[in-house]
mmCIF file of C-alpha atoms in Angstrom:
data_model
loop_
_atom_site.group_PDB
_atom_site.id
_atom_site.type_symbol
_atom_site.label_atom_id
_atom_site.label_comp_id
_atom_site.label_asym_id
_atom_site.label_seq_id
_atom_site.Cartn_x
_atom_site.Cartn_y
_atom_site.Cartn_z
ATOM 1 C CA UNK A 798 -104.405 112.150 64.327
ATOM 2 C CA UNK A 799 -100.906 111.310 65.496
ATOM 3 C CA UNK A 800 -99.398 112.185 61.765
ATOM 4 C CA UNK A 801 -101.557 115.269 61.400
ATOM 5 C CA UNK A 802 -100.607 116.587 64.693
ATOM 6 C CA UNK A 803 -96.684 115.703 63.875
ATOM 7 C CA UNK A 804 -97.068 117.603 60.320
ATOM 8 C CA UNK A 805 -99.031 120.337 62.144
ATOM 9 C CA UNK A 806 -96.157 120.879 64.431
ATOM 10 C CA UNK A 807 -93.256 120.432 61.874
ATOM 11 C CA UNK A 808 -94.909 123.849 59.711
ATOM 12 C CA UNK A 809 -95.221 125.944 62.762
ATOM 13 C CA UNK A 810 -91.497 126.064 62.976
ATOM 14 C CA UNK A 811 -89.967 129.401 61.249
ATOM 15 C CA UNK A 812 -88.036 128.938 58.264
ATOM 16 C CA UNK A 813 -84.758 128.691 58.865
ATOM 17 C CA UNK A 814 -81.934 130.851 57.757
ATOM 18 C CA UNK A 815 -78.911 129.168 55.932
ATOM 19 C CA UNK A 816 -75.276 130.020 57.378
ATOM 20 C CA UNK A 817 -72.183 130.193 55.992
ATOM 21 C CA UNK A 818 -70.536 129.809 59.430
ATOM 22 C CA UNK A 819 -68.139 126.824 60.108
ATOM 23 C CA UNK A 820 -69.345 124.258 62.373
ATOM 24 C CA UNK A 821 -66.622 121.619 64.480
ATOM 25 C CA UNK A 822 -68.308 118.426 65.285
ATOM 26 C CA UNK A 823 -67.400 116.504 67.656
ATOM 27 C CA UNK A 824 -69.448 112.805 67.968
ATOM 28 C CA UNK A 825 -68.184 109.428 67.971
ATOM 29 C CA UNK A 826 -71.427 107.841 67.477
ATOM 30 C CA UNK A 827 -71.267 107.476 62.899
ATOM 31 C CA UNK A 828 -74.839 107.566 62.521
ATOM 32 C CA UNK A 829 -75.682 111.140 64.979
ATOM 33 C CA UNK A 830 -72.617 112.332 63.970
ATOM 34 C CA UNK A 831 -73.622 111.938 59.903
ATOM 35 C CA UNK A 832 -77.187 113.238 60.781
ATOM 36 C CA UNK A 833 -75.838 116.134 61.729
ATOM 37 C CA UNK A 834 -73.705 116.683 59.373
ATOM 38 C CA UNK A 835 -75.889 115.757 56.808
ATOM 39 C CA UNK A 836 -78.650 118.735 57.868
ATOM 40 C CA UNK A 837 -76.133 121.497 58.415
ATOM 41 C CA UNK A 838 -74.498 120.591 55.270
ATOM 42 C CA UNK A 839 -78.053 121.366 53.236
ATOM 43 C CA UNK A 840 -78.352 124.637 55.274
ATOM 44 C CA UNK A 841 -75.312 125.859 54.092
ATOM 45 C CA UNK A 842 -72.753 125.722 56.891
ATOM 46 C CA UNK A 843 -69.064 123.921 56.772
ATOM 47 C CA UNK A 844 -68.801 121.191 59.124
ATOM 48 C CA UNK A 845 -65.649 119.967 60.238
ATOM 49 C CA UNK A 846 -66.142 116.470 61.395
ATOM 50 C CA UNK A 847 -63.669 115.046 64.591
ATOM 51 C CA UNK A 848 -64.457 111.548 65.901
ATOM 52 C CA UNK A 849 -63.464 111.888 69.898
ATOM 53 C CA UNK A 850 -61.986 114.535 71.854
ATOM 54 C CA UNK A 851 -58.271 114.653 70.782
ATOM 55 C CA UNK A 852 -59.403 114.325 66.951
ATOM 56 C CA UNK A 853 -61.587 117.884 68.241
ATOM 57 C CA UNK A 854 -58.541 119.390 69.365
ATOM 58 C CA UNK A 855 -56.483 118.596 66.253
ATOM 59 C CA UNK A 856 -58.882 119.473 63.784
ATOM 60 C CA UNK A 857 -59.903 122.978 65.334
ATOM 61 C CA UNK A 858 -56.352 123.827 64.897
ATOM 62 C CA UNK A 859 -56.146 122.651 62.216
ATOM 63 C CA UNK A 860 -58.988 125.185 60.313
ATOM 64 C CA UNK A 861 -58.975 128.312 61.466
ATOM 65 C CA UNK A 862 -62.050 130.479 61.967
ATOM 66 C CA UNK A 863 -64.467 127.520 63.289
ATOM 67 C CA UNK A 864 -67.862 129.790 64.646
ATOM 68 C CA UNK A 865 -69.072 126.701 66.772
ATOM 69 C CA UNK A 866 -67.968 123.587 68.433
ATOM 70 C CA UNK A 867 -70.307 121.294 68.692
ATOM 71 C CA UNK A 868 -69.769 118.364 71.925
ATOM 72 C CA UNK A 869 -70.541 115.477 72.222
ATOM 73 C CA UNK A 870 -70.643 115.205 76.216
ATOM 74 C CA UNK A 871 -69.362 111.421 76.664
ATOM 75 C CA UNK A 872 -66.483 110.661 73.978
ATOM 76 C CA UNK A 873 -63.139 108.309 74.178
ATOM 77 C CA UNK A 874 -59.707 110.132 75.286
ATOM 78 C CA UNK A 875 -61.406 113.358 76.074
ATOM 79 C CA UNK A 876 -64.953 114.231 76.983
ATOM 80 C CA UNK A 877 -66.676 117.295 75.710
ATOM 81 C CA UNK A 878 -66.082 119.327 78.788
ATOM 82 C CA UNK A 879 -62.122 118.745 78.487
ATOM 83 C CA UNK A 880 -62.258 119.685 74.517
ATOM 84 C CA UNK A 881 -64.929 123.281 75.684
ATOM 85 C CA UNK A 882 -61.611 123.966 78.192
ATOM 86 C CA UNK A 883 -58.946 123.658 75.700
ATOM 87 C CA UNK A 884 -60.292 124.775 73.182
ATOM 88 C CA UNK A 885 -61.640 128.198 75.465
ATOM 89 C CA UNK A 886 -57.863 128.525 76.212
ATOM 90 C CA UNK A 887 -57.136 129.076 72.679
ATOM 91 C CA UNK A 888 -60.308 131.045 71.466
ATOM 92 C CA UNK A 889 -61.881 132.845 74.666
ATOM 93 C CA UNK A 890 -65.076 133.593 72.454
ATOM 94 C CA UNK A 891 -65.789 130.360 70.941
ATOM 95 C CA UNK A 892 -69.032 128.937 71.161
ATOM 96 C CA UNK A 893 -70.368 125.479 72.271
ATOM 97 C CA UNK A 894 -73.192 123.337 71.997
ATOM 98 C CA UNK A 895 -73.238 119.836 74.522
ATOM 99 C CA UNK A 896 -75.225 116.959 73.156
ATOM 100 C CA UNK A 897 -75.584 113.829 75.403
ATOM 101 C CA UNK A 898 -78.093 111.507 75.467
ATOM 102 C CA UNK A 899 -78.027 111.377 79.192
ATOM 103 C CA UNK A 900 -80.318 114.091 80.804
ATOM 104 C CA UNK A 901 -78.212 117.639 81.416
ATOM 105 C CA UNK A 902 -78.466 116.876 85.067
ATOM 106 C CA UNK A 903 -76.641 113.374 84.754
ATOM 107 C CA UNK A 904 -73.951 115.105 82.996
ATOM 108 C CA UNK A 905 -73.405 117.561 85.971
ATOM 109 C CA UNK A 906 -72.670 114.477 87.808
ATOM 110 C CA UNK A 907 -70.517 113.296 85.276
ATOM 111 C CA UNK A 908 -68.458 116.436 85.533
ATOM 112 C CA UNK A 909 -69.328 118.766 83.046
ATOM 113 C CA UNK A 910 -69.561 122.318 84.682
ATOM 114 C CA UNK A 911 -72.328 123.683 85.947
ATOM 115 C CA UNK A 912 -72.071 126.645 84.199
ATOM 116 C CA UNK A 913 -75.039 127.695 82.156
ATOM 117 C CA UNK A 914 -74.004 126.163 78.625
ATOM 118 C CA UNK A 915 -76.070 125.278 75.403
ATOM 119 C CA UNK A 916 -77.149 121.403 75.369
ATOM 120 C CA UNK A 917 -78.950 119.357 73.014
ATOM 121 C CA UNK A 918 -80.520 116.506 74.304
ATOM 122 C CA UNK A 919 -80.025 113.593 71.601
ATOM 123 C CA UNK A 920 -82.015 111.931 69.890
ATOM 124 C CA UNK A 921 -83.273 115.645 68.788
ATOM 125 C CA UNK A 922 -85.154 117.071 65.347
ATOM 126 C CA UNK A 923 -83.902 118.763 62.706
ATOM 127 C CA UNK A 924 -85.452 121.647 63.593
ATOM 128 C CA UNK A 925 -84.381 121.462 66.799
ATOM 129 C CA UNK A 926 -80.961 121.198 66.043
ATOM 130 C CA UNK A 927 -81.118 124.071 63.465
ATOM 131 C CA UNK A 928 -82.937 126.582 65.440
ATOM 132 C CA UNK A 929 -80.156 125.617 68.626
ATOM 133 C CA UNK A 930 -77.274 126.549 66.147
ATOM 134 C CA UNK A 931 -78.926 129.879 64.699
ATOM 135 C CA UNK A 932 -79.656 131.225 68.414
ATOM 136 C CA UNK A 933 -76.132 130.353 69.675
ATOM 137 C CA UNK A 934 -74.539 131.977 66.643
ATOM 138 C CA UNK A 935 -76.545 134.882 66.416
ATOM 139 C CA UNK A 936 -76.345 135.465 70.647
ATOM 140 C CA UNK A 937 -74.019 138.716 71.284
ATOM 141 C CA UNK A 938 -71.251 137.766 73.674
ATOM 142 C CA UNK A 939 -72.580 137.140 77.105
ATOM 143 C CA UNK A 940 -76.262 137.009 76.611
ATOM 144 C CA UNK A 941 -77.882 133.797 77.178
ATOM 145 C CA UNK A 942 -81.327 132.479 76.808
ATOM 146 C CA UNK A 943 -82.649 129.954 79.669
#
């Protein structure tokens, strides 16, 4: 029942829409970081892959035109939080995406604003991840679903 239930679930889930937009990720763990890459890659987006917080900050200025960051919260030299801030400095409109695997109230503690901000609480689906991407990238400036 428990595999008929997962496969039920997994085809409820629209199809998803391949992008073209370019992706900055930012995860020091190999294996998340390749999963990610991995799935966005088939779907049709660049990635741009940094592995901690400074390597972020290089890279985005590196390539112009990056549509998304995406964080990990808890990295080496700079945390996700510090990258969001620079990186905000230099592109006002650039969108974000936290992933942690600590709950989203943990990382509060641990610093990161409490602003309302996009998080994705690892270990997540493929699905998950996907649909989290399209909504942030398709959201107008300023709107935000809760």
């Amino acid at each position: 029942a428990t595999n008929a239930a997962a496969f039920e679930e997994e085809n409820t889930f629209p199809l998803f829409h391949h992008g073209e937009e370019t992706i900055l990720i930012a995860e020091d763990n190999e294996h998340v970081s390749y999963l990610m890459k991995d799935i966005l890659g088939r779907f049709g987006y660049k990635i741009i892959h940094a592995i901690n917080g400074e390597d972020a900050i290089v890279k985005f200025h590196e390539h112009p035109g990056v549509n998304l960051v995406i964080l990990d919260s808890v990295m080496p030299s700079k945390n996700g939080q510090e990258v969001f801030n620079e990186l905000k400095e230099a592109c006002p409109d650039l969108r974000a995406i936290f992933t942690s695997g600590y709950a989203k109230s943990i990382l509060l503690e641990k610093g990161i604003q409490a602003e309302d901000f996009d998080f994705l609480k690892k270990p997540f689906s493929q699905q998950h991840l996907l649909k989290m991407v399209r909504e942030v990238l398709d959201r107008q400036q300023g709107e935000r679903n809760t």
